[in-house]
């Protein structure tokens, strides 16, 4: 993988698209597997460095209303480089970020299920999971993120 | 359709959950394959009978702006049981459906790339593809729909 | 302020276009400098008398989700002639302005980081800063406003 | 710039954040200079690889309504890797992309002023300019993009 200038540019390009579709697939598969273990069908979404959707699946029987939520949880976790579970703590009435859910044209979700994806310590995307309890969502998103 | 009560219920269930995640996967795979043949990375989305998203992928290098468009083309094709290419013809200025793109809170796309999915002659979902020319989109969506 | 007609018009013009781009630049520079001292990259936005954006910068590494928030904090501070930190106190459940975040098509931010800009005691614009803790935001916005 | 693993990672990180604030500043300065030559104050916006705003300025006297337009032109050019002038041709009634302006929640602008920013042939961001005629917008955005 070493080598001269041209090769390095090629490598750079590849490494710059941080969350590629081939990265998202195993991540989603891991989250699906965890969801099956939990006996809870889920919506699972993956966003890239720009907060834009890379892939989404709705498992059979998962809530329709959670399609949007899973995609927005992924956006939120990348947009603020934080789990939505952690953000939730600061977004309650009286908290320092209370009202943040009204920003970004309604794309900010403030309950558990969104987890940032990191490479070399830098956030390069996020996974968002929606369905069931907050703890289930977080566990499922964690399973996905671990596969990244 | 023969059979005892239990079997009939099973059949019913199968026919009612018309576009399951396991139906969407090979459809998306076929559209991805066609997109590779066309040398044009695509966004591909599948909607179910309710017009709601089942799954989405953005191939590496596909347009960011087409994430939304692919999902909305799938919605549109199911919402009006028509290809968006066909709808486009009627949605031009002077056409009988001109202005339809302003309905449904901006979810109606009026250019090629959305195709209904049918079972036994009934529309049960749709595929939406976005990227490249209208003809490419339509060809790619057709490839996906054929795999259904 | 003395002088003949032409000079008076010039003065008037200067005082009326209260937050010009040349006013916004040193303000943003000061906020950037403070952000560097705090070790916290920020989004910084400046609004004029009409609440409309004059300039915005996102420092490298600052949250994507804070682009929108910084711009809306600036709008909010000018729209209600108040710091968003102060507004926050009145916008909590039970407070006299609870629900205000739902007004103005989602442009009202109710957490710290927005500060009005004054000339001769009159609010003529605002600065909005977003990133890090509410205290950091407020300190940074104050640094910016002080440079005005 | 050669060297071992650690150095390469550092380089990678730097090169991956494709449009940094320090890239946007000279670009905006060039567009401002061009606008002054044209005698036409402008709104100028720069977006990064994810289509997200990096920086914006409104020159004194520029239209208020163009704040939003400049930001959305930058988004559009990145979202579809195309100038908005070119996109406009395909987005007219009867064109293959007619109706695209209704997608992406109203963020797609289909008139001249948005230009993609490229590095090594790959689109990594965009500039959006709004004010005056389409030709002026395009000329001004080109001046900015050339400084990139």
Coordinates of C-alpha atoms in Angstrom, one line a residue:
Chain A
X1 CA 0.0 0.0 0.0
X2 CA 3.0 2.3 0.2
X3 CA 4.5 3.7 -2.9
X4 CA 4.6 7.0 -4.9
X5 CA 2.3 9.9 -5.3
X6 CA -0.3 8.5 -7.6
X7 CA -1.0 5.5 -5.4
X8 CA -1.2 7.7 -2.3
X9 CA -3.8 9.9 -3.9
X10 CA -5.8 6.8 -4.8
X11 CA -5.5 5.7 -1.2
X12 CA -6.5 9.1 0.1
X13 CA -9.6 9.2 -2.0
X14 CA -10.7 5.8 -0.8
X15 CA -10.1 6.7 2.9
X16 CA -11.8 10.1 2.6
X17 CA -15.2 8.6 1.8
X18 CA -15.2 7.5 5.4
X19 CA -18.5 5.6 5.5
X20 CA -18.9 3.7 2.3
X21 CA -21.8 1.4 1.5
X22 CA -19.5 -1.6 2.1
X23 CA -18.9 -0.2 5.6
X24 CA -22.6 0.3 6.2
X25 CA -23.7 -3.2 5.2
X26 CA -22.0 -5.3 7.9
X27 CA -23.0 -2.6 10.4
X28 CA -26.7 -2.9 9.5
X29 CA -26.4 -6.7 9.5
X30 CA -25.0 -6.6 13.1
X31 CA -27.8 -4.4 14.2
X32 CA -30.4 -6.6 12.6
X33 CA -28.9 -9.6 14.3
X34 CA -29.0 -7.9 17.7
X35 CA -32.6 -6.8 17.0
X36 CA -33.5 -10.4 16.4
X37 CA -31.9 -11.4 19.6
X38 CA -33.9 -8.7 21.4
X39 CA -37.0 -10.0 19.6
X40 CA -37.7 -6.4 18.5
X41 CA -37.8 -5.5 14.8
X42 CA -36.0 -2.2 14.2
X43 CA -35.4 0.6 11.7
X44 CA -31.7 1.0 11.2
X45 CA -30.0 3.9 9.4
X46 CA -26.4 4.8 8.7
X47 CA -25.2 8.4 7.9
X48 CA -21.8 9.5 6.6
X49 CA -19.5 12.3 7.6
X50 CA -21.8 15.0 6.2
X51 CA -24.8 13.6 8.1
X52 CA -26.2 12.3 4.8
X53 CA -27.9 8.8 4.6
X54 CA -25.9 5.9 3.3
X55 CA -28.3 3.1 3.8
X56 CA -31.5 2.2 5.7
X57 CA -33.5 -0.9 6.4
X58 CA -36.9 -1.4 8.0
X59 CA -37.2 -4.9 9.4
X60 CA -40.6 -6.5 8.9
X61 CA -43.0 -5.4 11.6
X62 CA -41.0 -2.4 12.7
X63 CA -42.9 0.9 13.2
X64 CA -43.6 3.1 10.2
X65 CA -43.0 6.2 12.4
X66 CA -39.5 5.0 13.1
X67 CA -38.3 5.1 9.5
X68 CA -37.9 8.9 9.9
X69 CA -36.7 8.7 13.5
X70 CA -33.8 6.2 12.7
X71 CA -32.6 8.4 9.8
X72 CA -32.8 11.5 12.0
X73 CA -31.0 9.8 15.0
X74 CA -28.1 9.0 12.7
X75 CA -28.1 12.6 11.5
X76 CA -28.2 14.0 15.0
X77 CA -25.4 11.8 16.3
X78 CA -23.1 13.0 13.5
X79 CA -24.3 16.6 13.7
X80 CA -23.4 16.9 17.3
X81 CA -20.8 14.1 17.6
X82 CA -22.6 12.5 20.5
X83 CA -25.0 9.7 21.3
X84 CA -28.6 10.8 21.3
X85 CA -28.8 9.1 24.7
X86 CA -26.2 11.5 26.0
X87 CA -27.7 14.5 24.2
X88 CA -31.0 13.6 25.7
X89 CA -29.7 14.3 29.2
X90 CA -28.8 17.9 28.2
X91 CA -31.9 18.5 26.2
X92 CA -34.4 18.1 29.0
X93 CA -36.3 21.1 30.5
X94 CA -33.8 23.1 32.4
X95 CA -30.8 21.5 30.6
X96 CA -28.2 23.5 28.8
X97 CA -29.4 22.3 25.4
X98 CA -33.2 22.3 26.1
X99 CA -34.9 23.4 22.9
X100 CA -32.2 21.9 20.6
X101 CA -34.9 19.6 19.2
X102 CA -36.5 22.7 17.5
X103 CA -33.3 23.3 15.5
X104 CA -32.2 22.0 12.1
X105 CA -35.8 22.0 10.8
X106 CA -36.9 19.2 13.0
X107 CA -34.1 16.8 12.2
X108 CA -32.7 16.6 15.8
X109 CA -33.8 13.6 17.8
X110 CA -33.2 13.7 21.5
X111 CA -33.8 10.1 22.7
X112 CA -31.6 7.0 22.7
X113 CA -30.7 5.1 19.5
X114 CA -28.1 7.3 17.7
X115 CA -24.4 6.6 18.1
X116 CA -21.4 8.2 16.3
X117 CA -19.1 6.1 14.2
X118 CA -15.4 6.9 14.7
X119 CA -12.2 6.3 12.8
X120 CA -8.9 7.2 14.4
X121 CA -10.8 9.0 17.1
X122 CA -12.6 11.2 14.7
X123 CA -16.4 11.0 14.1
X124 CA -17.0 10.0 10.5
X125 CA -20.6 9.1 10.5
X126 CA -23.3 7.6 12.7
X127 CA -25.9 4.9 13.1
X128 CA -29.5 5.5 14.1
X129 CA -31.8 2.8 15.4
X130 CA -35.5 3.2 16.3
X131 CA -38.0 0.9 17.8
X132 CA -38.8 -0.5 21.2
X133 CA -37.4 1.0 24.4
X134 CA -34.5 3.5 24.6
X135 CA -32.3 0.9 26.1
X136 CA -33.1 -1.5 23.3
X137 CA -32.4 1.2 20.7
X138 CA -29.1 2.0 22.3
X139 CA -28.0 -1.6 22.7
X140 CA -28.9 -2.2 19.1
X141 CA -27.1 0.8 17.8
X142 CA -24.1 -0.2 19.8
X143 CA -24.1 -3.6 18.2
X144 CA -24.1 -1.9 14.8
X145 CA -21.4 0.6 15.7
X146 CA -19.2 -2.2 17.1
X147 CA -19.3 -3.8 13.6
X148 CA -17.8 -0.7 12.1
Chain B
X1 CA -56.7 -21.7 -2.9
X2 CA -57.3 -24.9 -1.1
X3 CA -56.0 -26.0 2.3
X4 CA -57.0 -25.8 5.9
X5 CA -57.4 -22.8 8.2
X6 CA -53.9 -22.5 9.4
X7 CA -52.4 -22.9 5.9
X8 CA -54.8 -20.3 4.5
X9 CA -53.8 -17.8 7.2
X10 CA -50.2 -18.4 6.4
X11 CA -50.8 -17.7 2.7
X12 CA -52.8 -14.7 3.5
X13 CA -50.1 -13.3 5.7
X14 CA -47.6 -13.9 3.0
X15 CA -49.6 -12.2 0.4
X16 CA -50.5 -9.3 2.6
X17 CA -47.1 -8.3 3.7
X18 CA -46.4 -7.6 0.1
X19 CA -42.9 -6.0 0.2
X20 CA -40.9 -7.5 2.9
X21 CA -37.3 -6.6 3.6
X22 CA -36.3 -10.0 2.1
X23 CA -38.1 -8.9 -1.1
X24 CA -36.4 -5.5 -1.2
X25 CA -32.9 -6.9 -0.9
X26 CA -32.6 -8.8 -4.2
X27 CA -34.5 -5.9 -5.9
X28 CA -31.8 -3.5 -4.6
X29 CA -29.1 -5.9 -5.6
X30 CA -30.4 -6.1 -9.1
X31 CA -30.6 -2.3 -9.4
X32 CA -27.1 -2.0 -8.1
X33 CA -25.8 -4.5 -10.6
X34 CA -27.5 -2.6 -13.4
X35 CA -26.1 0.7 -12.1
X36 CA -22.6 -0.8 -12.3
X37 CA -23.2 -1.9 -15.8
X38 CA -24.3 1.6 -16.7
X39 CA -21.2 3.0 -14.9
X40 CA -23.5 5.3 -12.9
X41 CA -23.7 5.0 -9.1
X42 CA -27.3 5.4 -7.9
X43 CA -29.5 5.9 -4.9
X44 CA -32.1 3.1 -4.8
X45 CA -35.1 3.0 -2.5
X46 CA -38.0 0.6 -2.0
X47 CA -41.4 1.5 -0.6
X48 CA -44.1 -0.9 0.5
X49 CA -47.9 -0.9 0.0
X50 CA -48.3 2.1 2.4
X51 CA -45.7 4.1 0.4
X52 CA -43.4 3.9 3.3
X53 CA -39.6 3.2 3.0
X54 CA -38.5 -0.4 3.4
X55 CA -34.8 0.0 2.4
X56 CA -32.4 2.4 0.8
X57 CA -28.8 2.4 -0.4
X58 CA -26.6 5.1 -1.7
X59 CA -23.9 3.6 -3.8
X60 CA -20.4 5.2 -3.3
X61 CA -20.2 8.4 -5.4
X62 CA -23.9 8.8 -6.0
X63 CA -25.4 12.2 -5.6
X64 CA -26.2 13.4 -2.1
X65 CA -29.3 15.2 -3.5
X66 CA -30.6 12.0 -4.9
X67 CA -31.1 10.3 -1.5
X68 CA -34.2 12.3 -1.0
X69 CA -35.3 12.0 -4.6
X70 CA -35.0 8.2 -4.8
X71 CA -37.1 7.8 -1.6
X72 CA -39.7 10.2 -3.0
X73 CA -39.8 8.6 -6.4
X74 CA -40.7 5.3 -4.7
X75 CA -43.4 7.0 -2.6
X76 CA -44.8 8.8 -5.7
X77 CA -45.0 5.6 -7.8
X78 CA -46.9 3.8 -5.1
X79 CA -49.0 6.9 -4.2
X80 CA -50.3 7.1 -7.7
X81 CA -49.7 3.6 -9.0
X82 CA -47.8 4.8 -12.0
X83 CA -44.2 5.2 -13.2
X84 CA -42.9 8.7 -12.5
X85 CA -41.8 8.8 -16.2
X86 CA -45.5 8.4 -17.1
X87 CA -46.6 10.8 -14.4
X88 CA -44.1 13.4 -15.8
X89 CA -46.0 13.6 -19.0
X90 CA -49.1 14.6 -17.3
X91 CA -47.4 16.9 -14.8
X92 CA -46.0 19.4 -17.3
X93 CA -47.4 22.9 -17.6
X94 CA -50.8 22.6 -19.4
X95 CA -51.0 18.9 -18.4
X96 CA -53.9 17.4 -16.5
X97 CA -51.9 16.9 -13.4
X98 CA -49.7 20.1 -13.6
X99 CA -49.0 21.2 -10.0
X100 CA -49.2 17.7 -8.5
X101 CA -45.5 18.2 -7.4
X102 CA -46.8 20.7 -4.8
X103 CA -49.0 18.2 -3.1
X104 CA -48.2 15.7 -0.3
X105 CA -45.8 18.1 1.4
X106 CA -43.3 18.0 -1.4
X107 CA -43.0 14.2 -1.6
X108 CA -44.1 14.0 -5.2
X109 CA -41.4 13.6 -7.8
X110 CA -42.3 14.0 -11.5
X111 CA -39.4 12.7 -13.4
X112 CA -38.3 9.3 -14.4
X113 CA -36.9 6.7 -11.9
X114 CA -40.0 5.5 -10.0
X115 CA -41.7 2.2 -10.9
X116 CA -44.6 0.4 -9.2
X117 CA -44.1 -3.1 -7.9
X118 CA -47.0 -5.4 -8.7
X119 CA -48.2 -8.8 -7.4
X120 CA -51.1 -10.5 -9.2
X121 CA -51.7 -7.3 -11.1
X122 CA -52.0 -5.2 -7.9
X123 CA -49.6 -2.5 -7.0
X124 CA -48.0 -3.4 -3.6
X125 CA -45.0 -1.1 -3.5
X126 CA -42.5 0.8 -5.6
X127 CA -38.9 1.3 -6.4
X128 CA -37.3 4.7 -6.8
X129 CA -33.9 5.3 -8.4
X130 CA -32.1 8.6 -8.8
X131 CA -28.9 9.6 -10.6
X132 CA -27.8 10.2 -14.1
X133 CA -30.2 10.7 -16.9
X134 CA -33.9 10.1 -16.8
X135 CA -33.5 7.2 -19.1
X136 CA -30.8 5.6 -17.0
X137 CA -32.9 6.0 -13.9
X138 CA -35.8 4.3 -15.6
X139 CA -33.7 1.5 -16.9
X140 CA -32.2 0.9 -13.5
X141 CA -35.5 1.0 -11.7
X142 CA -36.9 -1.4 -14.3
X143 CA -34.0 -3.8 -13.6
X144 CA -34.9 -3.6 -9.9
X145 CA -38.6 -4.1 -10.4
X146 CA -37.9 -7.1 -12.7
X147 CA -36.2 -8.8 -9.8
X148 CA -39.3 -8.5 -7.7
Chain C
X1 CA -23.5 65.8 15.0
X2 CA -22.9 69.1 13.3
X3 CA -22.0 69.7 9.7
X4 CA -23.8 70.4 6.4
X5 CA -26.4 68.4 4.5
X6 CA -24.1 66.0 2.7
X7 CA -22.1 65.2 5.8
X8 CA -25.3 64.6 7.8
X9 CA -26.6 62.2 5.3
X10 CA -23.4 60.3 5.4
X11 CA -23.6 60.1 9.2
X12 CA -27.2 59.0 9.0
X13 CA -26.4 56.3 6.5
X14 CA -23.6 55.0 8.7
X15 CA -25.8 54.9 11.7
X16 CA -28.7 53.3 9.9
X17 CA -26.9 50.4 8.3
X18 CA -26.1 49.3 11.7
X19 CA -24.4 46.0 11.2
X20 CA -22.4 46.1 8.0
X21 CA -20.2 43.3 6.8
X22 CA -17.2 45.3 7.9
X23 CA -18.7 45.4 11.4
X24 CA -19.3 41.7 11.4
X25 CA -15.8 40.7 10.4
X26 CA -13.9 41.8 13.5
X27 CA -16.8 40.5 15.7
X28 CA -16.4 37.1 14.1
X29 CA -12.6 37.3 14.4
X30 CA -12.9 38.0 18.1
X31 CA -15.3 35.1 18.7
X32 CA -12.9 32.8 16.7
X33 CA -10.0 33.9 18.9
X34 CA -12.0 33.3 22.1
X35 CA -13.1 29.9 20.7
X36 CA -9.4 29.0 20.1
X37 CA -8.6 30.0 23.7
X38 CA -11.4 27.8 25.0
X39 CA -10.1 25.0 22.7
X40 CA -13.6 24.6 21.3
X41 CA -14.3 25.1 17.6
X42 CA -17.5 27.1 17.0
X43 CA -20.1 28.2 14.5
X44 CA -20.5 31.9 14.7
X45 CA -23.2 34.0 13.0
X46 CA -24.1 37.7 12.9
X47 CA -27.5 39.1 12.2
X48 CA -28.5 42.7 11.4
X49 CA -31.3 44.9 12.5
X50 CA -33.8 42.9 10.4
X51 CA -32.7 39.6 12.1
X52 CA -31.2 38.6 8.7
X53 CA -27.8 36.9 8.4
X54 CA -24.8 39.1 7.6
X55 CA -22.1 36.5 7.9
X56 CA -21.3 33.1 9.2
X57 CA -18.3 30.9 9.7
X58 CA -17.9 27.3 10.8
X59 CA -14.5 26.7 12.3
X60 CA -12.9 23.4 11.3
X61 CA -14.2 20.6 13.5
X62 CA -17.2 22.5 14.7
X63 CA -20.5 20.6 14.8
X64 CA -22.6 20.4 11.7
X65 CA -25.8 20.7 13.6
X66 CA -24.6 24.0 15.0
X67 CA -24.6 25.8 11.7
X68 CA -28.3 26.2 11.9
X69 CA -28.3 26.8 15.6
X70 CA -25.8 29.7 15.4
X71 CA -27.8 31.4 12.7
X72 CA -31.0 31.0 14.6
X73 CA -29.5 32.1 17.9
X74 CA -28.5 35.4 16.2
X75 CA -32.0 35.7 14.8
X76 CA -33.6 35.0 18.1
X77 CA -31.5 37.5 20.1
X78 CA -32.4 40.2 17.7
X79 CA -36.0 39.1 17.3
X80 CA -36.7 39.5 21.0
X81 CA -33.8 41.9 21.9
X82 CA -32.5 39.5 24.6
X83 CA -29.8 37.0 25.1
X84 CA -30.9 33.5 24.4
X85 CA -29.5 32.6 27.9
X86 CA -32.0 35.0 29.4
X87 CA -34.8 33.9 27.1
X88 CA -34.1 30.3 28.1
X89 CA -35.1 31.1 31.7
X90 CA -38.5 32.2 30.6
X91 CA -39.0 29.5 28.0
X92 CA -38.9 26.5 30.3
X93 CA -42.1 24.5 31.1
X94 CA -44.2 26.7 33.4
X95 CA -42.3 29.8 32.3
X96 CA -44.1 32.9 30.8
X97 CA -42.7 32.2 27.4
X98 CA -42.9 28.4 27.4
X99 CA -43.7 27.3 23.8
X100 CA -42.0 30.2 22.1
X101 CA -39.6 27.8 20.4
X102 CA -42.5 26.6 18.3
X103 CA -43.0 30.1 16.9
X104 CA -41.4 31.7 13.9
X105 CA -41.3 28.5 11.9
X106 CA -38.7 26.9 14.2
X107 CA -36.3 29.8 14.1
X108 CA -36.3 30.5 17.9
X109 CA -33.5 29.0 19.9
X110 CA -33.9 29.0 23.7
X111 CA -30.4 28.1 25.0
X112 CA -27.3 30.2 25.6
X113 CA -25.2 31.6 22.8
X114 CA -27.2 34.5 21.3
X115 CA -26.4 38.1 22.3
X116 CA -27.9 41.3 21.0
X117 CA -25.6 43.9 19.5
X118 CA -26.4 47.5 20.7
X119 CA -25.6 51.0 19.4
X120 CA -26.5 53.9 21.6
X121 CA -28.6 51.6 23.7
X122 CA -30.6 50.3 20.8
X123 CA -30.5 46.7 19.6
X124 CA -29.2 46.8 16.0
X125 CA -28.4 43.1 15.4
X126 CA -27.1 40.0 17.2
X127 CA -24.4 37.4 17.3
X128 CA -25.1 33.7 17.7
X129 CA -22.6 31.1 18.7
X130 CA -23.0 27.4 18.9
X131 CA -20.8 24.6 20.2
X132 CA -19.7 23.2 23.5
X133 CA -21.5 24.0 26.7
X134 CA -24.0 26.8 27.2
X135 CA -21.5 28.7 29.3
X136 CA -18.8 28.4 26.6
X137 CA -21.3 29.6 23.9
X138 CA -22.3 32.6 26.0
X139 CA -18.6 33.5 26.8
X140 CA -17.7 33.3 23.1
X141 CA -20.7 35.3 22.0
X142 CA -19.8 37.9 24.6
X143 CA -16.3 38.1 23.2
X144 CA -17.7 38.7 19.8
X145 CA -20.3 41.3 20.9
X146 CA -17.6 43.2 22.8
X147 CA -15.7 43.6 19.6
X148 CA -18.7 45.4 18.1
Chain D
X1 CA 5.3 15.1 3.0
X2 CA 6.4 11.5 2.7
X3 CA 7.3 9.5 5.7
X4 CA 6.0 6.8 8.0
X5 CA 2.5 5.8 9.1
X6 CA 1.9 8.5 11.7
X7 CA 2.7 11.3 9.3
X8 CA 0.5 9.8 6.6
X9 CA -2.5 9.6 9.0
X10 CA -2.0 13.2 9.8
X11 CA -1.9 14.1 6.2
X12 CA -4.9 12.0 5.5
X13 CA -7.0 13.7 8.1
X14 CA -6.1 17.1 6.9
X15 CA -6.8 16.3 3.3
X16 CA -10.1 14.6 4.1
X17 CA -11.7 17.8 5.5
X18 CA -11.7 19.0 1.9
X19 CA -13.1 22.5 2.3
X20 CA -11.8 24.0 5.4
X21 CA -12.5 27.5 6.6
X22 CA -9.1 28.6 5.5
X23 CA -10.0 27.4 2.0
X24 CA -13.3 29.2 2.0
X25 CA -12.0 32.6 3.0
X26 CA -9.9 33.4 -0.1
X27 CA -12.7 32.0 -2.2
X28 CA -15.2 34.4 -0.7
X29 CA -12.7 37.3 -0.9
X30 CA -12.2 36.6 -4.7
X31 CA -16.0 36.5 -5.2
X32 CA -16.4 39.8 -3.2
X33 CA -13.7 41.4 -5.4
X34 CA -15.5 40.3 -8.6
X35 CA -18.8 41.5 -7.2
X36 CA -17.3 44.9 -6.6
X37 CA -16.0 45.0 -10.2
X38 CA -19.4 44.1 -11.4
X39 CA -20.8 46.8 -9.2
X40 CA -23.3 44.3 -7.8
X41 CA -23.3 43.4 -4.1
X42 CA -23.7 39.7 -3.6
X43 CA -24.5 37.0 -1.1
X44 CA -21.7 34.4 -1.2
X45 CA -21.8 30.9 0.5
X46 CA -19.4 28.0 0.6
X47 CA -20.5 24.4 1.3
X48 CA -18.3 21.4 2.1
X49 CA -18.3 17.8 0.8
X50 CA -21.4 17.0 2.8
X51 CA -23.3 20.0 1.4
X52 CA -23.1 21.7 4.7
X53 CA -22.3 25.5 5.1
X54 CA -18.7 26.5 5.8
X55 CA -19.0 30.2 5.6
X56 CA -21.3 33.0 4.2
X57 CA -21.2 36.7 3.7
X58 CA -23.8 39.2 2.6
X59 CA -22.2 42.3 1.1
X60 CA -23.8 45.6 2.2
X61 CA -26.8 46.3 0.0
X62 CA -27.2 42.7 -1.2
X63 CA -30.7 41.3 -1.3
X64 CA -32.1 39.8 1.9
X65 CA -33.9 37.1 -0.1
X66 CA -30.6 36.0 -1.5
X67 CA -29.1 34.9 1.8
X68 CA -31.1 31.7 1.6
X69 CA -30.6 31.3 -2.1
X70 CA -26.8 31.6 -2.0
X71 CA -26.6 28.9 0.7
X72 CA -29.0 26.6 -1.2
X73 CA -27.2 27.1 -4.5
X74 CA -24.0 25.9 -2.8
X75 CA -25.9 22.9 -1.4
X76 CA -27.4 22.2 -4.8
X77 CA -24.2 22.3 -6.7
X78 CA -22.6 19.8 -4.3
X79 CA -25.7 17.7 -4.0
X80 CA -25.8 17.0 -7.8
X81 CA -22.1 17.8 -8.6
X82 CA -23.2 20.3 -11.3
X83 CA -23.4 24.0 -11.8
X84 CA -26.9 25.3 -11.1
X85 CA -26.7 27.0 -14.5
X86 CA -26.3 23.6 -16.2
X87 CA -28.9 22.0 -13.9
X88 CA -31.3 24.7 -14.9
X89 CA -31.3 23.6 -18.5
X90 CA -32.5 20.1 -17.5
X91 CA -35.0 21.4 -14.9
X92 CA -37.2 23.4 -17.3
X93 CA -40.7 22.2 -18.2
X94 CA -40.3 19.2 -20.5
X95 CA -36.7 18.6 -19.3
X96 CA -35.5 15.3 -17.8
X97 CA -35.2 16.8 -14.3
X98 CA -38.3 19.1 -14.4
X99 CA -39.6 19.0 -10.8
X100 CA -36.3 18.6 -9.1
X101 CA -36.8 21.9 -7.4
X102 CA -39.5 20.3 -5.3
X103 CA -37.1 17.7 -3.9
X104 CA -34.8 18.0 -0.8
X105 CA -37.4 20.0 1.1
X106 CA -37.0 23.1 -1.0
X107 CA -33.2 23.2 -0.9
X108 CA -32.7 22.8 -4.6
X109 CA -32.1 26.0 -6.6
X110 CA -32.3 25.8 -10.4
X111 CA -30.8 29.0 -11.6
X112 CA -27.3 30.2 -12.2
X113 CA -24.9 30.9 -9.4
X114 CA -23.8 27.6 -7.9
X115 CA -20.6 26.0 -8.9
X116 CA -18.9 22.8 -7.7
X117 CA -15.5 22.9 -6.1
X118 CA -13.1 20.1 -7.2
X119 CA -9.9 18.6 -5.9
X120 CA -8.2 16.0 -8.0
X121 CA -11.2 15.8 -10.3
X122 CA -13.6 15.0 -7.4
X123 CA -16.3 17.4 -6.2
X124 CA -15.5 18.3 -2.6
X125 CA -17.8 21.2 -2.0
X126 CA -19.4 24.1 -3.8
X127 CA -19.8 27.9 -3.9
X128 CA -23.2 29.6 -4.3
X129 CA -23.7 33.3 -5.2
X130 CA -26.9 35.2 -5.4
X131 CA -27.8 38.7 -6.6
X132 CA -28.2 40.4 -9.9
X133 CA -28.5 38.5 -13.2
X134 CA -27.8 34.8 -13.7
X135 CA -24.8 35.7 -15.8
X136 CA -23.4 37.9 -13.0
X137 CA -24.0 35.2 -10.5
X138 CA -22.2 32.6 -12.5
X139 CA -19.3 35.0 -13.3
X140 CA -19.0 35.8 -9.6
X141 CA -19.2 32.2 -8.5
X142 CA -16.6 31.3 -11.1
X143 CA -14.3 33.9 -9.7
X144 CA -14.7 32.4 -6.3
X145 CA -14.2 28.8 -7.5
X146 CA -11.1 29.8 -9.4
X147 CA -9.6 31.0 -6.1
X148 CA -10.1 27.5 -4.6

